[in-house]
Coordinates of C-alpha atoms in Angstrom, one line a residue:
X1127 CA 14.1 3.8 16.7
X1128 CA 11.4 3.1 13.9
X1129 CA 11.0 4.8 10.7
X1130 CA 9.3 4.5 7.4
X1131 CA 11.6 5.2 4.8
X1132 CA 10.8 4.9 0.8
X1133 CA 12.9 2.5 -1.3
X1134 CA 12.8 2.8 -5.5
X1135 CA 13.1 -0.2 -7.5
X1136 CA 10.6 -3.0 -6.5
X1137 CA 8.5 -4.6 -8.9
X1138 CA 7.4 -7.4 -7.7
X1139 CA 6.6 -9.6 -4.2
X1140 CA 10.1 -11.1 -4.9
X1141 CA 11.7 -7.6 -4.8
X1142 CA 9.6 -6.6 -1.7
X1143 CA 10.5 -10.2 0.1
X1144 CA 14.7 -9.7 -1.2
X1145 CA 14.9 -6.7 0.4
X1146 CA 13.0 -7.7 3.8
X1147 CA 14.9 -10.7 3.8
X1148 CA 17.9 -8.4 3.3
X1149 CA 17.4 -5.9 5.9
X1150 CA 16.0 -8.6 8.2
X1151 CA 19.7 -10.1 8.1
X1152 CA 21.5 -7.3 9.2
X1153 CA 22.6 -6.8 13.1
X1154 CA 20.5 -3.7 14.9
X1155 CA 17.8 -4.6 13.3
X1156 CA 14.6 -5.2 15.3
X1157 CA 12.0 -5.6 13.3
X1158 CA 11.1 -4.7 9.6
X1159 CA 8.4 -4.8 7.1
X1160 CA 8.6 -4.0 3.3
X1161 CA 5.9 -2.4 1.4
X1162 CA 5.5 -2.9 -2.5
X1163 CA 1.8 -1.1 -2.7
X1164 CA 3.6 1.8 -1.0
X1165 CA 7.2 1.4 -1.7
X1166 CA 8.3 1.9 1.8
X1167 CA 10.1 -0.2 4.6
X1168 CA 9.3 0.3 7.9
X1169 CA 11.8 -0.4 9.8
X1170 CA 12.4 -0.7 13.9
X1171 CA 16.3 -1.1 14.9
X1172 CA 19.3 -0.3 17.1
X1173 CA 20.6 3.5 16.2
X1174 CA 23.8 2.6 18.0
X1175 CA 24.6 -0.7 16.4
X1176 CA 23.2 0.0 13.1
X1177 CA 22.7 3.6 10.9
X1178 CA 20.7 4.6 7.8
X1179 CA 23.6 4.7 5.9
X1180 CA 24.2 1.2 6.6
X1181 CA 20.8 -0.4 5.4
X1182 CA 21.1 1.8 2.2
X1183 CA 24.7 0.5 1.6
X1184 CA 23.3 -3.3 1.9
X1185 CA 20.1 -2.2 -0.5
X1186 CA 21.9 -0.6 -3.2
X1187 CA 23.7 -3.7 -3.3
X1188 CA 21.1 -5.8 -4.0
X1189 CA 19.8 -3.5 -7.0
X1190 CA 17.3 -0.9 -5.0
X1191 CA 18.0 2.7 -3.2
X1192 CA 17.0 3.5 -0.2
X1193 CA 16.1 7.5 0.0
X1194 CA 17.3 9.2 3.4
X1195 CA 18.7 11.7 2.2
X1196 CA 16.6 14.8 3.4
X1197 CA 16.7 16.5 -0.1
X1198 CA 15.9 13.6 -2.2
X1199 CA 12.2 13.6 -2.5
X1200 CA 10.7 10.0 -3.0
X1201 CA 8.0 11.4 -4.7
X1202 CA 9.9 13.1 -7.3
X1203 CA 12.3 10.5 -7.8
X1204 CA 9.3 8.0 -8.4
X1205 CA 8.0 11.0 -10.7
X1206 CA 11.3 10.6 -12.7
X1207 CA 11.6 7.2 -12.9
X1208 CA 7.6 6.9 -14.4
X1209 CA 8.7 9.3 -17.1
X1210 CA 11.7 7.2 -18.2
X1211 CA 9.4 4.2 -18.4
X1212 CA 7.1 5.3 -20.4
X1213 CA 9.3 6.7 -22.9
X1214 CA 11.5 3.6 -22.6
X1215 CA 7.7 2.1 -23.4
X1216 CA 6.8 3.9 -26.3
X1217 CA 10.3 3.7 -27.7
X1218 CA 9.9 -0.4 -27.6
X1219 CA 7.0 -0.4 -29.2
X1220 CA 8.1 1.1 -32.1
X1221 CA 11.1 -1.8 -32.3
X1222 CA 7.8 -4.2 -31.6
X1223 CA 6.0 -2.8 -34.8
X1224 CA 9.1 -2.5 -36.9
X1225 CA 10.3 -5.9 -35.8
X1226 CA 6.4 -8.0 -36.1
X1227 CA 6.5 -6.1 -40.0
X1228 CA 9.2 -7.6 -40.9
X1229 CA 8.8 -11.0 -39.3
X1230 CA 5.4 -11.1 -40.6
X1231 CA 5.9 -9.9 -43.9
X1232 CA 4.4 -6.7 -44.4
X1233 CA 7.6 -5.5 -45.5
X1234 CA 9.5 -6.8 -47.8
X1235 CA 13.6 -6.7 -47.0
X1236 CA 16.5 -8.2 -49.1
X1237 CA 14.2 -8.6 -51.9
X1238 CA 11.7 -10.8 -51.1
X1239 CA 9.0 -11.5 -48.1
X1240 CA 10.4 -12.3 -44.8
X1241 CA 8.6 -15.7 -43.6
X1242 CA 10.9 -16.7 -40.7
X1243 CA 12.7 -19.7 -42.6
X1244 CA 12.5 -18.5 -46.5
X1245 CA 14.3 -15.0 -45.1
X1246 CA 16.9 -13.6 -46.6
X1247 CA 20.4 -12.8 -44.5
X1248 CA 19.6 -9.2 -44.3
X1249 CA 15.7 -9.6 -42.9
X1250 CA 17.3 -11.7 -40.3
X1251 CA 19.9 -9.6 -38.7
X1252 CA 17.9 -6.3 -39.6
X1253 CA 15.3 -7.6 -36.7
X1254 CA 18.3 -9.1 -34.8
X1255 CA 19.6 -5.2 -34.7
X1256 CA 16.3 -4.1 -33.6
X1257 CA 15.7 -6.3 -31.1
X1258 CA 19.3 -6.1 -29.3
X1259 CA 18.5 -2.2 -29.1
X1260 CA 15.5 -2.9 -27.8
X1261 CA 16.9 -5.1 -24.9
X1262 CA 19.7 -2.9 -24.5
X1263 CA 18.1 0.5 -23.7
X1264 CA 14.0 -0.5 -23.6
X1265 CA 14.6 -3.2 -21.4
X1266 CA 18.3 -2.8 -19.8
X1267 CA 16.5 -2.5 -16.0
X1268 CA 15.5 -6.2 -16.5
X1269 CA 18.9 -7.4 -16.9
X1270 CA 20.6 -5.1 -14.5
X1271 CA 18.2 -6.2 -11.9
X1272 CA 18.5 -10.0 -13.0
X1273 CA 22.8 -9.7 -12.8
X1274 CA 22.7 -8.5 -9.3
X1275 CA 19.6 -10.7 -8.0
X1276 CA 21.9 -13.5 -9.3
X1277 CA 25.2 -12.5 -7.8
X1278 CA 23.3 -12.8 -4.5
X1279 CA 21.5 -16.1 -4.9
X1280 CA 18.3 -14.6 -5.7
X1281 CA 15.6 -13.9 -8.2
X1282 CA 12.7 -12.1 -9.2
X1283 CA 10.5 -11.2 -11.9
X1284 CA 13.0 -9.3 -13.8
X1285 CA 15.1 -12.6 -13.5
X1286 CA 12.4 -14.5 -15.6
X1287 CA 12.1 -11.6 -17.8
X1288 CA 15.4 -11.6 -18.3
X1289 CA 16.3 -15.4 -18.8
X1290 CA 13.1 -15.3 -21.3
X1291 CA 14.2 -12.7 -23.7
X1292 CA 18.2 -13.7 -24.2
X1293 CA 17.2 -17.7 -24.4
X1294 CA 14.5 -16.1 -27.3
X1295 CA 16.8 -14.3 -28.9
X1296 CA 20.2 -16.5 -28.7
X1297 CA 18.4 -19.2 -29.8
X1298 CA 16.9 -16.9 -33.0
X1299 CA 20.3 -15.2 -33.5
X1300 CA 21.8 -18.8 -33.7
X1301 CA 18.9 -20.1 -36.2
X1302 CA 20.0 -16.4 -38.0
X1303 CA 23.7 -17.7 -39.0
X1304 CA 23.8 -21.5 -38.8
X1305 CA 20.5 -22.2 -39.1
X1306 CA 20.5 -23.6 -43.4
X1307 CA 24.4 -25.7 -41.9
X1308 CA 22.7 -27.0 -38.5
X1309 CA 19.1 -27.9 -39.2
X1310 CA 18.3 -26.9 -43.4
X1311 CA 20.8 -29.9 -44.2
X1312 CA 19.0 -32.6 -42.2
X1313 CA 16.0 -31.0 -44.5
X1314 CA 14.6 -29.3 -40.8
X1315 CA 12.3 -26.1 -41.3
X1316 CA 13.9 -23.4 -39.0
X1317 CA 12.3 -19.8 -37.5
X1318 CA 13.9 -16.6 -36.2
X1319 CA 11.8 -15.4 -33.0
X1320 CA 12.7 -12.2 -33.0
X1321 CA 9.6 -10.9 -32.6
X1322 CA 8.7 -12.8 -29.4
X1323 CA 11.6 -11.2 -27.6
X1324 CA 10.7 -7.8 -28.7
X1325 CA 7.1 -8.6 -27.7
X1326 CA 7.9 -10.1 -23.9
X1327 CA 9.7 -6.7 -22.8
X1328 CA 6.8 -4.0 -24.8
X1329 CA 4.6 -6.0 -23.0
X1330 CA 6.2 -6.7 -19.6
X1331 CA 6.7 -2.7 -19.5
X1332 CA 3.0 -1.4 -20.7
X1333 CA 2.2 -3.9 -17.3
X1334 CA 4.7 -2.0 -15.2
X1335 CA 3.6 1.7 -16.9
X1336 CA 0.1 0.5 -15.8
X1337 CA 0.5 -1.1 -13.0
X1338 CA 2.9 2.1 -11.6
X1339 CA 0.1 4.7 -12.2
X1340 CA -2.8 1.9 -10.8
X1341 CA -0.7 1.9 -7.4
X1342 CA 0.1 5.4 -8.1
X1343 CA -3.9 6.0 -6.9
X1344 CA -3.4 3.6 -3.7
X1345 CA -1.3 6.4 -2.3
X1346 CA -3.4 9.1 -2.8
X1347 CA -4.8 9.3 0.9
X1348 CA -1.2 10.1 2.0
X1349 CA -0.9 12.4 -1.3
X1350 CA -3.9 14.4 0.3
X1351 CA -2.6 14.3 4.4
X1352 CA 0.8 15.4 2.8
X1353 CA -0.8 18.1 0.9
X1354 CA -2.4 19.8 3.9
X1355 CA 1.1 20.6 5.0
X1356 CA 2.0 24.0 4.1
X1357 CA 5.5 25.1 2.8
X1358 CA 5.5 28.6 4.6
X1359 CA 4.2 29.8 7.7
X1360 CA 3.7 34.1 7.9
X1361 CA 6.5 35.3 11.0
X1362 CA 5.5 37.9 13.0
X1363 CA 8.7 40.2 14.3
X1364 CA 7.4 43.2 16.3
X1365 CA 5.2 45.0 14.0
X1366 CA 6.1 42.6 10.6
X1367 CA 5.5 39.8 9.2
X1368 CA 7.6 37.9 6.6
X1369 CA 7.2 34.7 5.2
X1370 CA 9.2 32.2 5.9
X1371 CA 10.0 28.3 4.5
X1372 CA 8.4 25.9 7.5
X1373 CA 11.4 24.7 8.7
X1374 CA 12.6 27.5 9.5
X1375 CA 9.6 27.9 12.9
X1376 CA 11.0 27.2 16.2
X1377 CA 8.6 26.4 19.1
X1378 CA 7.8 30.0 20.6
X1379 CA 7.3 31.7 17.5
X1380 CA 4.6 34.0 17.1
X1381 CA 3.1 33.1 13.5
X1382 CA -0.3 34.8 12.1
X1383 CA -2.8 32.6 9.8
X1384 CA -5.2 34.8 7.6
X1385 CA -8.7 33.2 6.2
X1386 CA -8.2 30.6 3.6
X1387 CA -4.6 29.4 4.5
X1388 CA -3.5 25.9 6.5
X1389 CA -2.1 26.6 10.1
X1390 CA 1.6 25.5 9.8
X1391 CA 2.4 24.1 12.8
X1392 CA 0.2 23.2 15.9
X1393 CA 0.5 25.7 18.5
X1394 CA -2.0 28.3 20.9
X1395 CA -4.1 30.8 20.2
X1396 CA -2.6 34.2 21.0
X1397 CA -5.1 36.6 19.2
X1398 CA -7.9 36.2 17.3
X1399 CA -10.5 38.5 15.4
X1400 CA -13.5 37.5 12.6
X1401 CA -16.5 40.1 11.3
X1402 CA -18.2 38.4 13.6
X1403 CA -16.6 38.9 16.8
X1404 CA -13.8 41.0 17.9
X1405 CA -12.2 37.7 19.8
X1406 CA -12.6 34.8 18.2
X1407 CA -11.9 33.3 14.9
X1408 CA -13.4 30.4 13.1
X1409 CA -11.3 27.8 12.1
X1410 CA -12.1 24.5 9.5
X1411 CA -11.2 21.3 11.6
X1412 CA -12.7 18.5 9.4
X1413 CA -9.6 16.9 8.0
X1414 CA -9.3 16.1 12.0
X1415 CA -12.3 15.9 13.8
X1416 CA -15.0 15.2 11.1
X1417 CA -17.1 17.9 11.9
X1418 CA -18.7 19.7 9.4
X1419 CA -18.7 23.1 11.3
X1420 CA -15.8 25.8 12.2
X1421 CA -15.0 25.5 15.5
X1422 CA -14.6 28.7 17.6
X1423 CA -10.9 29.7 18.6
X1424 CA -9.7 32.2 21.3
X1425 CA -7.1 33.2 23.1
X1426 CA -5.6 30.2 24.7
X1427 CA -7.5 27.9 22.7
X1428 CA -5.7 25.0 20.7
X1429 CA -4.8 24.9 17.3
X1430 CA -3.7 21.9 14.5
X1431 CA -1.6 22.2 11.4
X1432 CA -3.0 21.6 8.8
X1433 CA -6.8 23.1 9.6
X1434 CA -7.6 26.3 7.9
X1435 CA -9.5 29.5 8.9
X1436 CA -12.6 30.1 7.6
X1437 CA -13.3 33.5 8.8
X1438 CA -11.2 35.8 10.9
X1439 CA -7.6 35.6 11.1
X1440 CA -5.3 34.4 14.4
X1441 CA -2.1 35.3 16.0
X1442 CA -0.6 31.7 17.6
X1443 CA 2.7 30.9 19.8
X1444 CA 4.2 27.5 17.9
X1445 CA 3.8 24.9 20.2
X1446 CA 4.4 21.9 18.3
X1447 CA 7.1 22.0 15.1
X1448 CA 8.2 19.5 12.3
X1449 CA 7.3 15.8 12.5
X1450 CA 5.6 16.6 16.2
X1451 CA 2.0 17.9 15.3
X1452 CA -0.9 16.1 14.9
X1453 CA -0.9 16.2 11.3
X1454 CA 3.0 14.4 11.3
X1455 CA 1.9 11.9 13.2
X1456 CA -1.1 10.8 11.4
X1457 CA 0.5 10.9 8.6
X1458 CA 3.3 8.7 10.0
X1459 CA 0.5 6.3 11.4
X1460 CA -0.8 5.7 7.9
X1461 CA 2.3 5.1 6.4
X1462 CA 3.4 3.1 9.1
X1463 CA 0.3 1.3 9.1
X1464 CA 0.0 0.7 5.0
X1465 CA 3.4 -0.8 5.4
X1466 CA 2.8 -3.4 7.9
X1467 CA 1.5 -6.5 6.9
X1468 CA -1.3 -8.4 7.5
X1469 CA -0.9 -12.3 8.5
X1470 CA -1.5 -13.7 4.9
X1471 CA 0.8 -11.7 3.4
X1472 CA 3.5 -13.2 5.7
X1473 CA 2.1 -16.5 3.9
X1474 CA 2.2 -15.1 0.7
X1475 CA 5.5 -13.5 1.1
X1476 CA 7.5 -17.2 2.1
X1477 CA 6.0 -18.5 -1.4
X1478 CA 7.3 -15.3 -3.4
X1479 CA 10.6 -16.5 -2.2
X1480 CA 10.4 -19.4 -3.8
X1481 CA 8.2 -18.9 -6.6
X1482 CA 10.8 -17.4 -9.4
X1483 CA 13.0 -20.9 -8.6
X1484 CA 10.1 -23.1 -8.8
X1485 CA 8.9 -21.0 -12.4
X1486 CA 13.0 -21.4 -13.7
X1487 CA 12.7 -25.0 -12.9
X1488 CA 9.2 -25.9 -14.4
X1489 CA 10.5 -24.7 -17.3
X1490 CA 13.5 -26.8 -17.4
X1491 CA 11.8 -29.9 -16.6
X1492 CA 9.3 -28.5 -19.7
X1493 CA 12.1 -28.3 -21.8
X1494 CA 13.3 -31.4 -20.8
X1495 CA 10.1 -32.9 -21.8
X1496 CA 9.5 -31.7 -25.2
X1497 CA 12.9 -32.7 -26.0
X1498 CA 13.0 -36.5 -24.9
X1499 CA 9.8 -36.6 -26.6
X1500 CA 10.4 -36.0 -30.5
X1501 CA 14.7 -35.2 -29.9
X1502 CA 15.8 -32.0 -32.1
X1503 CA 12.7 -31.7 -34.7
X1504 CA 11.2 -30.5 -31.3
X1505 CA 14.1 -28.3 -30.2
X1506 CA 12.7 -25.7 -31.1
X1507 CA 8.7 -26.5 -29.7
X1508 CA 10.5 -27.3 -26.3
X1509 CA 12.6 -23.5 -26.3
X1510 CA 9.2 -21.8 -27.0
X1511 CA 7.1 -23.8 -24.6
X1512 CA 9.7 -23.2 -21.8
X1513 CA 10.0 -19.8 -22.7
X1514 CA 6.2 -19.1 -22.5
X1515 CA 6.2 -20.7 -19.2
X1516 CA 9.1 -18.1 -17.8
X1517 CA 7.2 -15.3 -18.7
X1518 CA 3.6 -16.3 -18.2
X1519 CA 4.3 -16.5 -14.4
X1520 CA 3.2 -13.8 -12.4
X1521 CA 4.8 -13.5 -9.0
X1522 CA 3.6 -10.1 -9.2
X1523 CA -0.3 -10.6 -9.0
X1524 CA 0.3 -12.7 -5.6
X1525 CA 2.0 -10.0 -4.7
X1526 CA 0.3 -7.4 -5.2
X1527 CA -2.8 -9.2 -3.7
X1528 CA -2.8 -8.3 0.2
X1529 CA -0.9 -4.8 0.2
X1530 CA -2.6 -2.8 -2.5
X1531 CA -6.0 -4.0 -1.0
X1532 CA -4.8 -3.4 2.9
X1533 CA -3.4 -0.2 1.1
X1534 CA -6.6 2.1 -0.7
X1535 CA -8.6 0.1 2.9
X1536 CA -6.2 1.8 5.2
X1537 CA -6.7 5.0 3.1
X1538 CA -10.7 5.4 2.8
X1539 CA -10.5 4.8 6.9
X1540 CA -8.1 7.5 7.1
X1541 CA -10.4 10.0 4.6
X1542 CA -13.5 9.2 6.9
X1543 CA -11.2 10.0 9.8
X1544 CA -10.2 6.3 11.1
X1545 CA -6.3 5.8 12.4
X1546 CA -5.6 2.0 11.8
X1547 CA -2.1 1.6 13.5
X1548 CA -1.4 -2.0 11.9
X1549 CA -3.0 -4.2 8.8
X1550 CA -3.2 -7.1 11.9
X1551 CA -6.0 -4.6 13.1
X1552 CA -7.8 -4.3 10.4
X1553 CA -8.1 -7.8 9.3
X1554 CA -9.2 -8.9 12.5
X1555 CA -11.5 -6.7 13.0
X1556 CA -14.1 -8.1 10.6
X1557 CA -14.4 -10.8 13.1
X1558 CA -15.3 -9.3 15.8
X1559 CA -19.0 -10.3 17.5
X1560 CA -18.6 -8.8 21.0
X1561 CA -17.5 -4.4 21.6
X1562 CA -17.1 -3.3 24.9
X1563 CA -17.3 0.8 25.2
X1564 CA -16.8 3.0 28.0
X1565 CA -19.4 6.0 28.3
X1566 CA -18.6 9.0 29.6
X1567 CA -16.1 10.5 26.5
X1568 CA -16.5 7.8 24.4
X1569 CA -20.3 7.1 24.2
X1570 CA -21.2 10.3 25.8
X1571 CA -20.1 14.2 25.9
X1572 CA -19.7 16.0 29.6
X1573 CA -21.4 19.3 29.1
X1574 CA -19.2 21.9 29.6
X1575 CA -19.7 24.9 32.5
X1576 CA -21.7 22.8 35.0
X1577 CA -22.2 23.8 38.2
X1578 CA -20.7 19.9 39.8
X1579 CA -21.7 21.1 43.7
X1580 CA -25.3 21.1 42.3
X1581 CA -25.2 18.2 39.7
X1582 CA -27.4 15.5 41.7
X1583 CA -29.9 18.2 41.0
X1584 CA -29.8 18.6 37.8
X1585 CA -31.2 16.4 35.3
X1586 CA -28.9 13.8 33.1
X1587 CA -29.1 15.4 30.1
X1588 CA -27.1 18.6 32.2
X1589 CA -24.2 16.4 33.1
X1590 CA -23.9 14.7 29.4
X1591 CA -25.4 14.3 25.7
X1592 CA -24.6 11.8 23.6
X1593 CA -22.2 11.8 21.0
X1594 CA -23.4 12.2 17.0
X1595 CA -24.9 9.1 15.7
X1596 CA -24.3 7.1 19.0
X1597 CA -28.1 5.4 19.1
X1598 CA -27.4 4.8 15.6
X1599 CA -23.9 3.4 15.6
X1600 CA -25.3 0.9 18.4
X1601 CA -28.4 -0.4 16.4
X1602 CA -26.2 -0.7 13.5
X1603 CA -23.5 -2.6 15.1
X1604 CA -26.5 -4.9 16.8
X1605 CA -28.0 -5.6 13.0
X1606 CA -24.7 -6.8 12.2
X1607 CA -24.8 -9.7 15.2
X1608 CA -22.6 -7.7 17.0
X1609 CA -23.5 -7.2 20.9
X1610 CA -23.0 -4.0 22.6
X1611 CA -21.6 -3.8 26.4
X1612 CA -21.5 -0.3 28.3
X1613 CA -19.1 0.2 31.0
X1614 CA -19.2 3.0 33.2
X1615 CA -18.0 4.3 36.6
X1616 CA -21.3 6.3 36.8
X1617 CA -23.6 5.6 39.4
X1618 CA -26.7 3.2 38.5
X1619 CA -29.5 5.6 37.4
X1620 CA -27.3 7.4 34.7
X1621 CA -25.7 4.2 33.6
X1622 CA -29.3 3.0 32.8
X1623 CA -30.6 5.9 31.5
X1624 CA -28.0 6.3 28.3
X1625 CA -27.7 2.6 27.9
X1626 CA -31.1 2.7 27.3
X1627 CA -30.9 6.1 25.3
X1628 CA -28.4 4.2 23.2
X1629 CA -30.2 0.9 22.9
X1630 CA -27.7 -0.6 24.5
X1631 CA -29.0 -4.2 26.7
X1632 CA -25.9 -5.2 28.8
X1633 CA -24.7 -2.5 30.9
X1634 CA -22.7 -2.1 33.9
X1635 CA -22.5 0.3 36.2
X1636 CA -19.7 1.7 39.1
X1637 CA -16.6 -0.4 37.6
X1638 CA -13.5 0.1 38.4
X1639 CA -10.5 -0.2 35.7
X1640 CA -10.0 -3.8 36.4
X1641 CA -13.9 -4.9 35.4
X1642 CA -13.4 -3.7 32.2
X1643 CA -10.6 -5.7 32.0
X1644 CA -12.2 -8.7 33.4
X1645 CA -15.5 -8.4 31.2
X1646 CA -13.3 -8.5 28.2
X1647 CA -11.6 -11.7 29.4
X1648 CA -14.8 -13.4 30.2
X1649 CA -16.2 -12.9 26.8
X1650 CA -12.8 -14.0 25.5
X1651 CA -13.4 -17.3 27.5
X1652 CA -17.0 -17.2 25.9
X1653 CA -15.0 -17.9 22.7
X1654 CA -15.6 -14.2 21.5
X1655 CA -13.8 -12.0 19.2
X1656 CA -14.1 -8.7 21.1
X1657 CA -13.6 -5.3 20.4
X1658 CA -12.4 -2.2 23.4
X1659 CA -13.7 1.5 22.6
X1660 CA -12.4 3.7 25.4
X1661 CA -10.7 7.5 25.6
X1662 CA -8.9 7.4 29.1
X1663 CA -6.1 5.8 31.5
X1664 CA -8.9 4.0 33.3
X1665 CA -9.9 1.8 29.9
X1666 CA -6.0 1.2 28.7
X1667 CA -6.1 -2.7 30.9
X1668 CA -9.4 -3.4 28.5
X1669 CA -8.0 -2.0 25.6
X1670 CA -4.7 -3.5 26.1
X1671 CA -6.4 -7.0 26.7
X1672 CA -9.1 -6.8 23.8
X1673 CA -8.6 -8.4 20.7
X1674 CA -9.1 -4.9 18.6
X1675 CA -8.8 -1.8 21.1
X1676 CA -9.9 1.9 19.6
X1677 CA -9.5 4.5 21.0
X1678 CA -11.3 8.3 20.6
X1679 CA -9.0 11.0 19.4
X1680 CA -10.1 13.3 21.9
X1681 CA -9.3 11.0 24.1
X1682 CA -5.5 10.6 26.3
X1683 CA -2.5 10.0 24.9
X1684 CA -2.3 7.0 27.0
X1685 CA -5.5 5.5 25.3
X1686 CA -4.4 5.8 22.2
X1687 CA -0.9 4.8 21.9
X1688 CA -2.1 1.2 23.3
X1689 CA -5.5 1.5 20.9
X1690 CA -5.1 -0.2 17.5
X1691 CA -7.2 2.0 15.7
X1692 CA -8.1 5.7 16.9
X1693 CA -11.4 7.6 16.0
X1694 CA -10.5 10.8 14.8
X1695 CA -14.2 12.5 15.6
X1696 CA -17.2 12.2 17.2
X1697 CA -19.1 10.6 15.1
X1698 CA -19.8 7.0 16.3
X1699 CA -20.6 6.0 12.9
X1700 CA -16.9 5.1 12.6
X1701 CA -17.0 1.9 14.5
X1702 CA -19.4 0.4 12.4
X1703 CA -18.1 1.6 9.1
X1704 CA -14.6 0.6 10.4
X1705 CA -15.8 -2.8 10.9
X1706 CA -17.6 -2.9 7.3
X1707 CA -14.7 -1.8 5.7
X1708 CA -12.3 -4.2 7.3
X1709 CA -14.7 -6.9 6.4
X1710 CA -14.6 -5.6 2.4
X1711 CA -11.0 -5.0 2.2
X1712 CA -10.5 -8.3 3.6
X1713 CA -12.6 -9.7 1.2
X1714 CA -10.8 -8.3 -1.6
X1715 CA -7.7 -9.9 -0.3
X1716 CA -9.2 -12.9 -0.6
X1717 CA -10.5 -12.1 -4.3
X1718 CA -7.6 -10.8 -5.2
X1719 CA -5.3 -14.1 -4.0
X1720 CA -7.5 -16.4 -5.5
X1721 CA -7.2 -14.9 -9.1
X1722 CA -3.9 -14.6 -8.8
X1723 CA -3.2 -18.3 -7.7
X1724 CA -5.9 -19.7 -10.2
X1725 CA -3.9 -17.6 -12.9
X1726 CA -0.7 -19.0 -12.4
X1727 CA -2.2 -22.5 -11.8
X1728 CA -4.6 -22.5 -15.5
X1729 CA -1.7 -20.3 -17.3
X1730 CA 1.0 -22.1 -16.9
X1731 CA 0.1 -25.5 -18.0
X1732 CA -1.7 -24.0 -20.8
X1733 CA 1.7 -22.2 -21.9
X1734 CA 4.0 -25.7 -21.4
X1735 CA 1.7 -27.1 -23.7
X1736 CA -0.1 -29.3 -21.3
X1737 CA -3.6 -29.4 -24.2
X1738 CA -1.2 -31.3 -26.7
X1739 CA -1.6 -34.8 -24.2
X1740 CA -5.8 -34.4 -25.3
X1741 CA -4.6 -33.8 -29.2
X1742 CA -5.2 -30.0 -28.6
X1743 CA -2.5 -27.8 -30.5
X1744 CA -4.0 -24.6 -28.3
X1745 CA -0.9 -23.6 -26.3
X1746 CA -0.3 -19.8 -25.0
X1747 CA 2.8 -18.8 -27.1
X1748 CA 5.7 -16.5 -25.2
X1749 CA 4.3 -13.2 -27.1
X1750 CA 0.8 -14.0 -25.7
X1751 CA 2.1 -14.7 -22.2
X1752 CA 3.6 -11.5 -22.0
X1753 CA 0.5 -10.0 -22.5
X1754 CA -1.5 -11.8 -20.3
X1755 CA 1.0 -11.3 -17.4
X1756 CA 1.0 -7.8 -17.7
X1757 CA -2.5 -7.7 -17.2
X1758 CA -2.9 -10.3 -14.1
X1759 CA -0.8 -7.5 -11.8
X1760 CA -2.6 -4.6 -13.2
X1761 CA -5.9 -6.9 -12.8
X1762 CA -5.2 -7.4 -9.4
X1763 CA -4.5 -3.2 -8.3
X1764 CA -7.5 -2.2 -10.2
X1765 CA -9.7 -4.4 -9.0
X1766 CA -8.0 -3.2 -5.2
X1767 CA -9.0 0.6 -6.5
X1768 CA -12.6 -0.8 -6.4
X1769 CA -12.7 -0.6 -3.1
X1770 CA -12.5 3.4 -3.1
X1771 CA -15.6 3.4 -4.0
X1772 CA -17.3 0.8 -1.0

């Protein structure tokens, strides 16, 4: 059984990696893919060995939550969590300003301005209390999460934040009560750093707020698709109609839909009327087919959930309901695709599992190095340098680099009526240098109402017509350096005519399904990356063998099941559009990864104080480290959102 389940509480790539590792370890789990950007887990499991309740219990034990109950809404939970996060962030900044006002001497407490080592007991204790309140309320989730991770011998971004702020707080608290006794007696200057602790919490919370808002934008395509699902339907019973919840509709029910209303389920038209004609209604199906012109629907025609009668009204028999509708299938496909992982992401996930422990080890090395160089006189410098290393490191940026770009890219594809089933297909599509395309039903549309007994006497334009923008699409592909091959079981003169009409130089006629497969195999043996586009059962062998397979949405279910990408509309410009989008998405992934790695490679040594070796006093302090860390993860998400306008 395959399901995509919302997961609450993931904040960084180490979180998603830990959730995935825990789920993968369960008996009965066949395959699992956890998306940080999508906040989902796509699981393929054996329901006889493993239940959703078992998964939820195991995930809850390590500090996260799976939304499996029908009455709970992950979107509503995330909305409440976001509101709570913004309130805690605002309050944290109140504490931050208050502590900074005292620590910087803007407010005099105890009779004189506070200047760390010169401050009064009451000033230090006031900062201690405010910092403790900030940590216990505003930053409490960091410490709860870190403790749960520690119990299971794992770590994540919360572990770094919790460890760094606790170290700073404890060191500052020690100095508050025993600074004069321990350091002052030997003539050493001592300081408290409560401002650093409270600013770390404030900056990280601020970064989370911006990041959550930006990540929310990456899932906008899913929300738009879900928004197409109506909440109620008008049920017909005899001569009366009643508005009922969509869940109350059963197969075979008669439903009435009027102009401007969304069709609630897939069904068959029983009767239709409009002011233009007494036996037909006009339905806007652009969200499924991409066609701007409303489709004419008469008795016996099929209609799909989410489409809208633009003129007239119709009555229909419910044929597919709930998760069986075409719209539900599209939503499920996009969700699973956005939750799937490109090959490069799996490498990043492995790195994420060792990233946090590595950073903790580097912080320890930093502390030991400073203390070894200067002894007790450099102890404050050693502690603050180690804390800066803990805070400035950002596994979030690396973890978000791939999934955010993929989510936006796949959402953009869905808007163009291109359904991508998995991330690997989107990543490999960019390498395509040969495309094999079927003719009838894929490149051309057969004409209806043709007397096929006289077909040989009719012009070719009367058996079929080129699909919209077919010639432009083939020209665009060849301009990109992609060789196009047309394959058809049709006779030679028809094959030659339509290949010429579409601008395709390579074609073959009278081919069998095995011939299409052999062509794909031959092209692959020549070192080419082959994409196959088809619509029928006779194309499935070639589709299964191709490096990337595309099916036409109006084709057979078998072809669409085999294909990795489904083109929902008839406009063949979707093919070069998909390839261009693949290239832009993968380019964005590598941009994100490059800057995420550069950020960590540059900032960690600067936080450790590496420039002191060459005589420079420049060093990233804990406060600035927290700001840089927040900015790095936000910048990756914002950069990915640029794909929306590609």
